[in-house]
Coordinates of C-alpha atoms (C1' of nucleotides) in Angstrom, one line a residue:
Chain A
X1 CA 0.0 0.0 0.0
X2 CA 1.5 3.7 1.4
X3 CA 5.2 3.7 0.8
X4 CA 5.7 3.9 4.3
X5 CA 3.6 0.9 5.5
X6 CA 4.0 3.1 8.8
X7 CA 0.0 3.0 9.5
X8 CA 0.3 -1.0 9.5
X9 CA 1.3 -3.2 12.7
X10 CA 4.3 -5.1 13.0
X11 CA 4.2 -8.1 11.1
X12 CA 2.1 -11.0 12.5
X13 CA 0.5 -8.7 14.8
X14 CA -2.8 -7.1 14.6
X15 CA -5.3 -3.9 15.5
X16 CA -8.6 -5.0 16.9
X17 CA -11.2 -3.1 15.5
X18 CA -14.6 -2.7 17.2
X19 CA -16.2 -5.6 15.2
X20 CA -13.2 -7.8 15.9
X21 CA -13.4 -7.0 19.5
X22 CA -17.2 -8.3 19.6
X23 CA -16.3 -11.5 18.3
X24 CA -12.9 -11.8 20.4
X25 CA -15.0 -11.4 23.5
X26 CA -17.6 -14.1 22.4
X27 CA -14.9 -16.7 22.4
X28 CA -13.0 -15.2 25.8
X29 CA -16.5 -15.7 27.7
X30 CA -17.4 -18.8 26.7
X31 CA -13.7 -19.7 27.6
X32 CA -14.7 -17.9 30.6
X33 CA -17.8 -19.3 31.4
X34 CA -16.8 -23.3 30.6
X35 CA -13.1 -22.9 32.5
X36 CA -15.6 -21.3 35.7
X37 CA -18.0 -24.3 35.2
X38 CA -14.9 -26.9 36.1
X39 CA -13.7 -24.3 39.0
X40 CA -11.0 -23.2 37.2
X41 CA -9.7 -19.3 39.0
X42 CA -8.5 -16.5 36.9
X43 CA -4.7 -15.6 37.2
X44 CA -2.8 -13.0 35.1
X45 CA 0.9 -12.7 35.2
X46 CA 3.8 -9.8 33.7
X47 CA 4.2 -10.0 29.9
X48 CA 7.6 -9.7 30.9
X49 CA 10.0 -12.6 32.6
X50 CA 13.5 -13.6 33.4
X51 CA 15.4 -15.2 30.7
X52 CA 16.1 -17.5 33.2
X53 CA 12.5 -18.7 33.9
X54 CA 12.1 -19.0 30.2
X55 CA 15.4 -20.2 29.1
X56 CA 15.8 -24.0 28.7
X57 CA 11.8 -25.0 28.9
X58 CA 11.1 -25.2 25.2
X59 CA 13.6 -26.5 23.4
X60 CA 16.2 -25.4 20.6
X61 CA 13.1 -24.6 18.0
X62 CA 11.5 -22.7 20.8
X63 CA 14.3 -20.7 22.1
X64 CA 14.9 -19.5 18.9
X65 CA 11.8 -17.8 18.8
X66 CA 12.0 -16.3 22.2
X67 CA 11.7 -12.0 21.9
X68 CA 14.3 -11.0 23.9
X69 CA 14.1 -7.5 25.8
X70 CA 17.1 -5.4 25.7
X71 CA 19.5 -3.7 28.4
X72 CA 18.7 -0.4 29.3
X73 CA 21.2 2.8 29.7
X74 CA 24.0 2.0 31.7
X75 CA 23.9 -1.4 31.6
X76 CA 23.5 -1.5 27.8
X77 CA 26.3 0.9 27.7
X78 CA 29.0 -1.5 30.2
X79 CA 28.4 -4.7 27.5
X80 CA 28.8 -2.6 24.6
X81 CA 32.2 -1.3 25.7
X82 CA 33.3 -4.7 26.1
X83 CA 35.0 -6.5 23.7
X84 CA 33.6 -9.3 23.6
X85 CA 30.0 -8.9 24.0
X86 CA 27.8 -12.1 23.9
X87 CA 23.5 -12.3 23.5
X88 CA 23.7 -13.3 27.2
X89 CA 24.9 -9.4 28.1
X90 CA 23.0 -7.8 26.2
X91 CA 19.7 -9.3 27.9
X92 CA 18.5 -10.8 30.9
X93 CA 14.7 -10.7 29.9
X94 CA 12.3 -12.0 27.6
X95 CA 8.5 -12.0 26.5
X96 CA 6.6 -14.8 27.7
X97 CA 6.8 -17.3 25.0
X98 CA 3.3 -19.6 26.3
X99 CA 1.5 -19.3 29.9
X100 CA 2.6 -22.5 30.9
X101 CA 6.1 -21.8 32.1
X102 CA 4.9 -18.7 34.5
X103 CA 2.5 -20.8 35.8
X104 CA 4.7 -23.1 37.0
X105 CA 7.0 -20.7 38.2
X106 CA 4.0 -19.1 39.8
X107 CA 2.9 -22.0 41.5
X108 CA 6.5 -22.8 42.8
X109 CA 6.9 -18.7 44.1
X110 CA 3.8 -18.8 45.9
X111 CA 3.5 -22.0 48.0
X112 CA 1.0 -22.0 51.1
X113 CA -1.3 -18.9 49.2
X114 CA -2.6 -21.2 46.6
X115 CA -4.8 -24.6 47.3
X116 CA -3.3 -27.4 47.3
X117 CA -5.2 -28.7 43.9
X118 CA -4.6 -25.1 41.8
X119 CA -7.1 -24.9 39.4
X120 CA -6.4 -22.2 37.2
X121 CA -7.5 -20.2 33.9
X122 CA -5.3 -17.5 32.0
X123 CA -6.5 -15.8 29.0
X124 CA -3.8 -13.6 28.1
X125 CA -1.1 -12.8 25.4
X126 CA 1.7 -14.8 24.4
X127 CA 4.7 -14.1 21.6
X128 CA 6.5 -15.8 19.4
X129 CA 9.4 -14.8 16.7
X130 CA 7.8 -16.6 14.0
X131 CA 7.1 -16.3 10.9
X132 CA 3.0 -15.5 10.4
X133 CA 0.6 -17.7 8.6
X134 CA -2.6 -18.2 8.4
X135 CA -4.0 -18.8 12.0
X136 CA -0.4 -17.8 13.1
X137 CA 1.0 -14.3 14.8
X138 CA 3.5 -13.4 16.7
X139 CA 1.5 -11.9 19.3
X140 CA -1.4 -14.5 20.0
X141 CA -3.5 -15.3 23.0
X142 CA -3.8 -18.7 24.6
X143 CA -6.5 -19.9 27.1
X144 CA -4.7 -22.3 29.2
X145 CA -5.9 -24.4 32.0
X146 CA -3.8 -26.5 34.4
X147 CA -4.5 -28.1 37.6
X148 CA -1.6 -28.5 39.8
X149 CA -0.3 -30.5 42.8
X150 CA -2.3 -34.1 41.8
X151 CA -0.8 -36.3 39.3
X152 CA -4.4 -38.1 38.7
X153 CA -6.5 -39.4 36.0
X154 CA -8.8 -38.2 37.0
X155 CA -7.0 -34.1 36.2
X156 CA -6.1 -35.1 33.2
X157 CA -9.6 -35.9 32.4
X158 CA -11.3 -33.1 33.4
X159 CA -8.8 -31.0 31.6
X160 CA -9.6 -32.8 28.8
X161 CA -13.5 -32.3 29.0
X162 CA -13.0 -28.7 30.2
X163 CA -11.3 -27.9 26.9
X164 CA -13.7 -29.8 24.8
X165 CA -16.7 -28.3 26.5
X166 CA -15.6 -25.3 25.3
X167 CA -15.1 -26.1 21.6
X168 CA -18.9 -27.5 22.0
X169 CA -19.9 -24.9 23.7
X170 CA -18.6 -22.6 20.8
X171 CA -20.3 -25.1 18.2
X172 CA -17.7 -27.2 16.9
X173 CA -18.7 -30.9 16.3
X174 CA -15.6 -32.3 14.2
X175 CA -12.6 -32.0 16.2
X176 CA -10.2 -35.0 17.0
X177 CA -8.0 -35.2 20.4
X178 CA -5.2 -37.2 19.6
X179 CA -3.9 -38.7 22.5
X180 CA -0.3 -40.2 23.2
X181 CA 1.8 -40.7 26.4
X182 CA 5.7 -38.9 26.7
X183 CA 6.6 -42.4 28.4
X184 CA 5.2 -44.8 25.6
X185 CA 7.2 -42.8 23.2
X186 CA 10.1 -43.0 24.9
X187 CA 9.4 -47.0 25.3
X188 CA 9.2 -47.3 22.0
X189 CA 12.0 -45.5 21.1
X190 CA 14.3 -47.5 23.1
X191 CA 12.6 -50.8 21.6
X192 CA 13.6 -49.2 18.1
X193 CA 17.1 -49.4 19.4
X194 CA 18.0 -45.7 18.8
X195 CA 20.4 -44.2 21.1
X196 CA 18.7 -42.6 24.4
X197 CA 20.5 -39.1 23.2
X198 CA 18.7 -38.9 19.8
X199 CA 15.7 -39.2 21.2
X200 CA 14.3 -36.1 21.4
X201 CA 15.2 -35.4 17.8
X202 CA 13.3 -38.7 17.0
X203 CA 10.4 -37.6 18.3
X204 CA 10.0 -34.4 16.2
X205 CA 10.9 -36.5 13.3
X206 CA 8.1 -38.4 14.0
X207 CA 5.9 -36.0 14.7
X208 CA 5.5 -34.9 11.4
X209 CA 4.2 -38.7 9.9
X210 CA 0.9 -37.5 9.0
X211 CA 2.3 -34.7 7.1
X212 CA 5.3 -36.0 5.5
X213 CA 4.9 -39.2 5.2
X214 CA 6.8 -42.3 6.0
X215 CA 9.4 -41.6 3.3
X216 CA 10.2 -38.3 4.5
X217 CA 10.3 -39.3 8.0
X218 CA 12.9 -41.9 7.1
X219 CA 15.1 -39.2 5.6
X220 CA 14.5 -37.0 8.3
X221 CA 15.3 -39.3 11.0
X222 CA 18.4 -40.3 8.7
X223 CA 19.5 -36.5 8.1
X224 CA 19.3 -36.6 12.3
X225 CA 22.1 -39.5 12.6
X226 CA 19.5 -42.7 13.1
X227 CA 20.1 -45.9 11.5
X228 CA 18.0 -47.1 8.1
X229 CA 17.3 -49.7 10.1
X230 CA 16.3 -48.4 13.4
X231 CA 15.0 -45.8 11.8
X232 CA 11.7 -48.1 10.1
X233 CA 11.8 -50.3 12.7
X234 CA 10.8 -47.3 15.0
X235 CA 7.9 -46.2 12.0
X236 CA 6.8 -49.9 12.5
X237 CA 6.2 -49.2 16.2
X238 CA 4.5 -46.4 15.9
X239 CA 2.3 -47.8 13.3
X240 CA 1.2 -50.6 15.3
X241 CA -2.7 -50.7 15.9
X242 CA -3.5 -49.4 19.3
X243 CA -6.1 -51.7 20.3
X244 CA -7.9 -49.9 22.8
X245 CA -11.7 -52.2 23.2
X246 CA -12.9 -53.6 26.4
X247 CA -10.7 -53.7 29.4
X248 CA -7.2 -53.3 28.0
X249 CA -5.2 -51.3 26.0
X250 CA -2.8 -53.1 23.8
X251 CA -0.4 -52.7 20.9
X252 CA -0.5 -55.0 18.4
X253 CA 2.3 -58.5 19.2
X254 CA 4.5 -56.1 20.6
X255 CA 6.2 -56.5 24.1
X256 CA 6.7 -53.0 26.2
X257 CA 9.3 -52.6 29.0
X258 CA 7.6 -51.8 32.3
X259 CA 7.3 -48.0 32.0
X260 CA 5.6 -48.6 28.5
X261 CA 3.5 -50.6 29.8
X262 CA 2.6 -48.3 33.0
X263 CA 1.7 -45.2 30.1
X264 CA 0.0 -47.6 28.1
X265 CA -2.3 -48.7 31.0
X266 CA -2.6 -45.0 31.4
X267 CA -4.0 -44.0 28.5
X268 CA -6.5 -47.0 29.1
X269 CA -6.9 -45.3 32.4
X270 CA -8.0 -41.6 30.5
X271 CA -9.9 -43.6 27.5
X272 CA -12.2 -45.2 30.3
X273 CA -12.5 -42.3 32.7
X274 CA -13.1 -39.8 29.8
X275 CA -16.0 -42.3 28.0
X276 CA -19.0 -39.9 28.8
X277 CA -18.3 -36.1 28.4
X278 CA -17.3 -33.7 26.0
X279 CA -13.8 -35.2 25.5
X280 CA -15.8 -38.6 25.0
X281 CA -16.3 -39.4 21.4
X282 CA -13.1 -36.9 19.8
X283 CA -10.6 -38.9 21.8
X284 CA -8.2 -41.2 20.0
X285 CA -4.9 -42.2 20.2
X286 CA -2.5 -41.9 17.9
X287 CA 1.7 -42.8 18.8
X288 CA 3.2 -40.8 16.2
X289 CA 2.3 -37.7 18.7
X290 CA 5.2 -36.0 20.1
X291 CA 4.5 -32.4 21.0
X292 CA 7.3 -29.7 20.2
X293 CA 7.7 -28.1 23.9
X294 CA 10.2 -29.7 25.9
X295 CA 8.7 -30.2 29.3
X296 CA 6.3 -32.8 28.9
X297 CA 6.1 -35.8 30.8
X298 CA 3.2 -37.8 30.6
X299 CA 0.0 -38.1 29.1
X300 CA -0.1 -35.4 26.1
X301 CA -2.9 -34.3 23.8
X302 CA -3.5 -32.2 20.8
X303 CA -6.6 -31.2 19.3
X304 CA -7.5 -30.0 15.5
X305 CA -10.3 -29.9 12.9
X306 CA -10.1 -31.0 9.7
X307 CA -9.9 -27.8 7.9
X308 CA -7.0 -26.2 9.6
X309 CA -3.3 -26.9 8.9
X310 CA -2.2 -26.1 12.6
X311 CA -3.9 -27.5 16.0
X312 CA -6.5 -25.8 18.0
X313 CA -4.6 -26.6 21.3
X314 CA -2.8 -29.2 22.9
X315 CA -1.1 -29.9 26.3
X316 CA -0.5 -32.7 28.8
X317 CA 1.3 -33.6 31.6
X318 CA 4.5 -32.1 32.7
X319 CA 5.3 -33.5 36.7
X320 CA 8.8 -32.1 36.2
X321 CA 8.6 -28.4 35.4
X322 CA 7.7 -26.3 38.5
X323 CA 10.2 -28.5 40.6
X324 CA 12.8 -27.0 38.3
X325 CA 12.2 -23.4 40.4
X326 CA 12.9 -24.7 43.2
X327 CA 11.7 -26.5 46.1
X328 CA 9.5 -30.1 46.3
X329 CA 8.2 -31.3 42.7
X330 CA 5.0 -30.6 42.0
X331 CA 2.6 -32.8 39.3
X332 CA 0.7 -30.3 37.0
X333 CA -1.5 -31.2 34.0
X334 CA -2.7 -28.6 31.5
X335 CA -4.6 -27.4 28.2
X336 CA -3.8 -24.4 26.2
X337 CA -6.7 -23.1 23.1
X338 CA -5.4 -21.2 21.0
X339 CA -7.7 -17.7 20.7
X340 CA -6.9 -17.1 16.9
X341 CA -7.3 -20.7 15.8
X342 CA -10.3 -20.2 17.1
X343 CA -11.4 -17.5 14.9
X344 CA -9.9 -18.5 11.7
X345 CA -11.8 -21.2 11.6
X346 CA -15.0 -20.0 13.0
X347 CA -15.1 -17.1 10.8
X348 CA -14.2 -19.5 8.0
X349 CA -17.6 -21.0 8.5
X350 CA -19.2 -18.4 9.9
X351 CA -19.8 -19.8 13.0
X352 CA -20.3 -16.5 14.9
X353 CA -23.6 -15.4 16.4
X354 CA -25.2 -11.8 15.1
X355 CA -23.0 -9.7 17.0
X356 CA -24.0 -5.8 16.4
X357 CA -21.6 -2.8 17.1
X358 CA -24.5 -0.3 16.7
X359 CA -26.0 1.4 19.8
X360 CA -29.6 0.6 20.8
X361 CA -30.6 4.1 20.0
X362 CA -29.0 7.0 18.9
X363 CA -30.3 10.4 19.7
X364 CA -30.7 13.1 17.0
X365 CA -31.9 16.9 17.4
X366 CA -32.4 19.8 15.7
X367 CA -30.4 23.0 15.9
X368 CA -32.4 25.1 17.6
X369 CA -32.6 22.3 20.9
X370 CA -30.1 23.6 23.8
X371 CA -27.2 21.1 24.5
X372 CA -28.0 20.7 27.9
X373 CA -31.7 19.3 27.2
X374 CA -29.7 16.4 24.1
X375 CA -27.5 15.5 27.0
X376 CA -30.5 15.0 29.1
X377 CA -32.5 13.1 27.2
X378 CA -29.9 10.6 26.8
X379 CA -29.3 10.4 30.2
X380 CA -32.9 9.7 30.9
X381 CA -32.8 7.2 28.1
X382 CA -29.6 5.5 29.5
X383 CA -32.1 4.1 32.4
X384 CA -33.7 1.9 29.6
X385 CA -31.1 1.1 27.0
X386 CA -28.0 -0.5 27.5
X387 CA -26.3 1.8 25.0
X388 CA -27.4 5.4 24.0
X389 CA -24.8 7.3 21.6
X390 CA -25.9 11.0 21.6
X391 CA -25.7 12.4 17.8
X392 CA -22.3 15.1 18.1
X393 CA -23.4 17.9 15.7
X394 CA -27.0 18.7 15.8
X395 CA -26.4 21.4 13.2
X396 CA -26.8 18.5 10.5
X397 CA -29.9 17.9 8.7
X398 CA -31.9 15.3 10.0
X399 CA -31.8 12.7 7.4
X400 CA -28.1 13.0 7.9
X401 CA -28.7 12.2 11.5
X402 CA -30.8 9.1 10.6
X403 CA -28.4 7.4 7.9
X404 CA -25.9 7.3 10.3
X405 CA -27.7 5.6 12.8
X406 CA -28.5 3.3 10.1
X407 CA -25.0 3.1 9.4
X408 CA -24.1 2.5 12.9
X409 CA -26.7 -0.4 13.3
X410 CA -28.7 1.6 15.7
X411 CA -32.2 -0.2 16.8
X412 CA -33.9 3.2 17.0
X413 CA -33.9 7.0 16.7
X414 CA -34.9 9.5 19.4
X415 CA -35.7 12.2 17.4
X416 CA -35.4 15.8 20.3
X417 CA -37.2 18.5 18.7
X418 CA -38.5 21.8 20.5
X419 CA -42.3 21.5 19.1
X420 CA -42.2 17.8 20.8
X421 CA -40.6 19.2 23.9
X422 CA -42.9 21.6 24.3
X423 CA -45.8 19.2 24.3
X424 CA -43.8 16.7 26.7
X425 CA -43.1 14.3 24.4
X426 CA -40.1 12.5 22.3
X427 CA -40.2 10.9 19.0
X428 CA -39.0 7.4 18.6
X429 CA -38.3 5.7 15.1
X430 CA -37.6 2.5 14.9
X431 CA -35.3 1.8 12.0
X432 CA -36.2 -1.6 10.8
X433 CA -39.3 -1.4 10.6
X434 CA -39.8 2.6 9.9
X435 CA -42.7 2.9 12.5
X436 CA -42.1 6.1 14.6
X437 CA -44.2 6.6 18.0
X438 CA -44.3 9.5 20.8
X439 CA -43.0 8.8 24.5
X440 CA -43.8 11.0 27.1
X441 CA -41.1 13.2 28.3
X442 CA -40.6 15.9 31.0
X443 CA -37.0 17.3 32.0
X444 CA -37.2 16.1 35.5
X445 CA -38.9 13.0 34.9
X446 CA -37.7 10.3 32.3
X447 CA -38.8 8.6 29.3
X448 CA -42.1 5.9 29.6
Chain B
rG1 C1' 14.1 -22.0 7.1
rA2 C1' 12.0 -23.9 1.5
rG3 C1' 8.7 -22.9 -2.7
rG4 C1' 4.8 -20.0 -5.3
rG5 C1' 1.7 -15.4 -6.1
rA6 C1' 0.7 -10.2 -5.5
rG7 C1' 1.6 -4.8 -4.4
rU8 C1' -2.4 1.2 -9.0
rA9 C1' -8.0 6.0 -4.7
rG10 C1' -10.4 4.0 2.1
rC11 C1' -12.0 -1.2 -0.4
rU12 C1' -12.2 -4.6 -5.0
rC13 C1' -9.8 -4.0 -9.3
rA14 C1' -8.9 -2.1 -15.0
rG15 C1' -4.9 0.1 -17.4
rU16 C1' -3.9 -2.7 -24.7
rU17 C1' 3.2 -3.7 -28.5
rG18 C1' 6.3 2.0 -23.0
rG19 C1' 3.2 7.9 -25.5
rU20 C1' -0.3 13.9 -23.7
rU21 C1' -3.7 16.3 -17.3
rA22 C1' -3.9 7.6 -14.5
rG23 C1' -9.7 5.1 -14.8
rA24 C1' -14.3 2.2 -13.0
rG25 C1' -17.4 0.2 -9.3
rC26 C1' -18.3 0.4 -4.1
rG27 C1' -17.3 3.7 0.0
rC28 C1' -16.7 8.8 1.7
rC29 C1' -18.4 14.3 1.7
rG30 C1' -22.1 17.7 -0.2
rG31 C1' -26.8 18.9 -2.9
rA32 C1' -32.1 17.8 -5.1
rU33 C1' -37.9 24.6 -2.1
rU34 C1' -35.4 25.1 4.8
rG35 C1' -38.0 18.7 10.6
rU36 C1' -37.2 12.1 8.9
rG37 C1' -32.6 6.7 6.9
rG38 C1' -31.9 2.3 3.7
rU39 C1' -34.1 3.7 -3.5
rU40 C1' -32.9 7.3 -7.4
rC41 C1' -30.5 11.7 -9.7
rC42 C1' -26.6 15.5 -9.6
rG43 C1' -21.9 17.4 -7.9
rG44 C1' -17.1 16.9 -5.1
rA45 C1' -12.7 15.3 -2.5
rA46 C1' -9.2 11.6 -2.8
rG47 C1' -3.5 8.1 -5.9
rU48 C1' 4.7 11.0 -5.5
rC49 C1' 0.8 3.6 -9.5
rG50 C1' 5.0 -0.1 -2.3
rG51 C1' 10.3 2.2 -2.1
rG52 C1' 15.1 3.1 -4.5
rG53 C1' 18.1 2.9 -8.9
rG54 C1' 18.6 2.0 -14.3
rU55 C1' 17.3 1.9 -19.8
rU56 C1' 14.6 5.8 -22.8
rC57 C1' 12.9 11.9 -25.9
rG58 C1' 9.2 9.6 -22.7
rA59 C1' 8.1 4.3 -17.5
rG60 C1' 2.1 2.2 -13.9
rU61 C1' 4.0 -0.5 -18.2
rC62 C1' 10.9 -2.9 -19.5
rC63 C1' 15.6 -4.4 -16.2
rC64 C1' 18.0 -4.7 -11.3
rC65 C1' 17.8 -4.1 -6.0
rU66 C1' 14.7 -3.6 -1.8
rU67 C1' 10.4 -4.0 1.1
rU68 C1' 5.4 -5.5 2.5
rC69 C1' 1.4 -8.8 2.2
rC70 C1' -1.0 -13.5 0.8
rC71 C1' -0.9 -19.0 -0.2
rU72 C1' 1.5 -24.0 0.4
rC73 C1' 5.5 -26.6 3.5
rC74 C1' 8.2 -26.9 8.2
rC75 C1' 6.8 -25.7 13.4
rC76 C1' 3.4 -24.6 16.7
rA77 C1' -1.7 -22.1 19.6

RNA sequence: GAGGGAGUAGCUCAGUUGGUUAGAGCGCCGGAUUGUGGUUCCGGAAGUCGGGGGUUCGAGUCCCCUUUCCCUCCCCA
C-alpha cells in the first residue's frame, strides 16, 4: 500500500477493531464461562519474565523464537564497551513465550497462598518470533488451563473435557484429540534401538508422519544421525494398531518394558475415565504424537479440525517443570486453546452469532434544541437502554442524522425536537421497521 | 528455514506492443424549495501507480535491488 507501511502493525500482529473486538469477547466468555464451570480461577501474570524462567523449557526450535528485551542505559552501555560482547549481556529478559512456564513458576513462588489442587485459567497474550501464517501471529493469545499438585486421572480428564466443553460450547462438532503418552514414546523408542540421546530429535521426526509421510520421515530421521534400520523399525512401532476395546489397552504383538507398559495402562486409564463427556467421542490415540515443547512428561494431547493446517490446542502432563524453580516437585497437567485458531476457523464457517456494534438508539436533534436538554434526554434514556450514543453535531440535517444511525446499526432513533418538547413528548423511530411513536417526556422526569 | 503469487484511490480491481492532465465500481463528503434513513438523480474530494536505482525523448507498463502482504511446506496455539 502507502510507501511507508508506517499506518500498518508489525508483522504477525494485529489492530482489533470494534467488530473484531465483539467477536474476540464471544470466544473469551465462553472460555470464561466453561473454565468457571470446572472451577478453574482467573490468574494474570507480567508480559515480561527472566530469561532464566524461560530459558531451557522449550527447546532449541522454541528458544529461537524467544523476543528477547534489551538492556537499558548503563547497563546496555557496560556490555557494549566490552569486547567481547555475547547475547547473554546484552539481555536478561524475555517475553513470555506460552503461559505454561509462569505458571509453573508461579505455583512454585507462591506456596501455602494457593490450594493445594490449583485450578487455574489464563486468557492472556503470548509471543513468538515466528514467521505468520494463516491462523499464526507473533502476538497471540492462549487460554490455558492446568491443575496443579495431583498427578491423577482423573485431572487429566477433566482438563480434557473442560477444553472440549468449550469447543462444543462454541459449536464445533468435528474436532479429534489425539492422545499419546511422553513415556510410551520414549518405550518405544528405546525398543527401536536408537540411542537414548537422539531421542528427542526422534520424536520431532516423528511427529511430522501424517504430514510428511513415512518416506520423509525416514530421511528426516536419517539427516538426524538414526540408522535405516532403526530408523523403520521405529515407524513400524508407531504404526502398530492401538487396540484400545474392552478392558485393555494393547499394541498390536509387541512386548513393552515396564514403563511402557505403565503409560499404556494410562492412557486405558484416560480412555475409560473420559468415555461420557465432552472429550468422549473426539478422543483417539494416535503414537506418532510427540509435542514440540520440551517439558512434557506424561499423558499429552492435541486437538484439530479438519480444515485447519495447525492444531486448535494441545497440552498434557509435565510433573517435572515447576520442581525445576525450586523447592519439592510438583505434578501439573494442562490445556492451552489457542484464541486465533479459534477464529480463523469460525469465521471461515461463519460460526459467529449476530454480534452488532450499533447502539440501541442514537439520539438526533435539531439546531435550535439547547445542548443541555440532548444531553438529558440521553441520560434519561440511558435508564432503559444498555447503549445510547448521543448524535455530536446537531447542526446536521436530520436525514443525515438518521443514515448514520443506520450506518451504525442503531435499533432506533430518538428524534429531540423543541415542538415535541414543548408538548412533553419524544419521538421514537424504529429503524427496521420505519414505525415512529411519541414517548412521554418531561426534563425532571424520564422517558415511559 | 523452503517454494509460489501479488503490491495502482479508504475497499475490489482495470490500465492494450512503453506515448499527452492515471480510470471504473463500491465507499466517503455535499446537494435535489429550509424537521425524517436504507431507493434514485446531480456534484465533489481523494493516488509521488509499495520504495530506490537503471534503460529511454518519454516508464504504472521494460531491467536490477529492496520492502510488505497472501498461499503452500516446516513448526506450533
Amino acid at each position: 500500500m502507502k510507501g511507508s507501511g508506517s499506518t500498518k502493525p508489525l508483522s504477525g500482529m494485529r489492530d482489533f477493531l470494534p467488530a473484531d473486538i465483539l467477536r474476540r469477547r464471544h470466544v473469551i466468555r465462553i472460555v470464561e464461562q466453561v473454565y468457571e464451570s470446572y472451577g478453574f480461577l482467573p490468574i494474570e501474570t507480567p508480559a515480561i519474565e527472566n530469561l532464566s524462567t524461560l530459558l531451557g523449557k522449550y527447546g532449541d526450535e522454541g528458544e529461537g523464537l524467544l523476543y528477547r528485551v534489551l538492556h537499558r542505559r548503563d547497563k546496555l552501555s557496560r556490555a557494549l564497551e566490552s569486547d567481547s560482547v555475547t547475547q547473554k549481556d546484552l539481555s536478561s529478559e524475555g517475553l513470555r513465550y506460552d503461559l505454561t512456564v509462569p505458571l509453573a513458576r508461579v505455583v512454585a513462588g507462591h506456596r501455602g497462598r494457593i490450594p493445594r489442587f490449583f485450578k487455574r485459567y489464563q486468557i492472556q497474550p503470548v509471543w513468538r518470533a515466528d514467521r505468520p501464517g494463516k491462523g499464526r501471529f507473533r502476538e497471540f493469545f492462549q487460554c490455558d488451563l492446568d491443575i496443579t499438585g495431583t498427578g491423577t486421572v482423573l485431572a487429566d480428564v477433566e482438563v480434557l473435557h473442560a477444553a472440549s466443553g468449550v469447543l462444543q460450547k462454541l459449536g464445533f462438532t468435528d474436532f479429534r484429540i489425539r492422545l499419546n503418552h511422553r513415556e510410551l514414546l520414549t518405550s518405544l523408542i528405546r525398543r527401536a534401538g536408537i540411542p537414548l540421546e537422539l531421542e528427542q530429535s526422534a520424536l520431532v521426526a516423528l511427529d511430522k508422519l501424517d504430514k510428511i509421510g513415512e518416506q520423509g520421515v525416514l530421511d528426516e530421521l536419517g539427516k538426524r544421525g538414526v540408522s535405516a534400520e532403526t530408523a523403520s523399525r521405529l515407524l513400524d512401532l508407531a504404526g502398530k494398531k492401538v487396540n484400545a476395546q474392552g478392558a485393555g489397552v494393547q499394541i498390536d504383538g509387541e512386548e513393552l518394558d515396564e514403563s511402557g507398559t505403565a503409560a499404556l495402562e494410562r492412557i486405558r486409564e484416560i480412555l475409560e475415565a473420559a468415555s461420557t463427556g465432552p472429550a468422549a467421542d473426539h478422543l483417539e490415540v494416535d503414537l506418532t504424537l510427540a509435542r514440540g515443547l520440551g517439558y512434557y512428561t506424561g499423558a499429552i494431547f492435541e486437538v484439530a479440525v479438519p480444515d485447519l493446517a495447525g492444531s486448535l490446542g494441545g497440552g498434557g502432563r509435565y510433573d517435572g517443570l515447576i520442581g525445576i524453580f525450586g523447592g519439592e516437585s510438583v505434578p501439573a497437567v494442562g490445556f492451552s486453546l489457542g484464541l486465533e485458531r479459534l477464529l480463523v476457523v469460525m469465521e471461515e464457517r461463519g460460526m459467529f452469532p449476530e454480534l452488532s456494534t450499533g447502539p440501541d438508539v442514537l439520539v438526533c436533534g435539531f439546531p435550535d434544541v439547547p445542548h443541555s436538554l440532548l444531553l438529558k434526554v440521553a441520560m434519561s434514556l440511558r435508564q432503559e437502554y444498555a447503549r445510547v450514543e448521543l448524535f455530536p453535531e446537531p447542526g446536521k440535517k436530520l436525514g443525515q442524522q438518521i443514515r448514520y444511525a443506520d450506518e451504525l446499526g442503531a435499533r432506533e432513533v430518538v428524534i429531540v425536537g423543541m415542538d415535541e418538547i414543548s408538548r412533553g413528548v419524544l419521538q421514537v423511530k424504529d429503524l427496521s421497521t420505519g414505525e415512529q411513536r411519541e414517548w412521554t417526556w418531561d426534563p425532571d422526569g424520564s422517558a415511559s
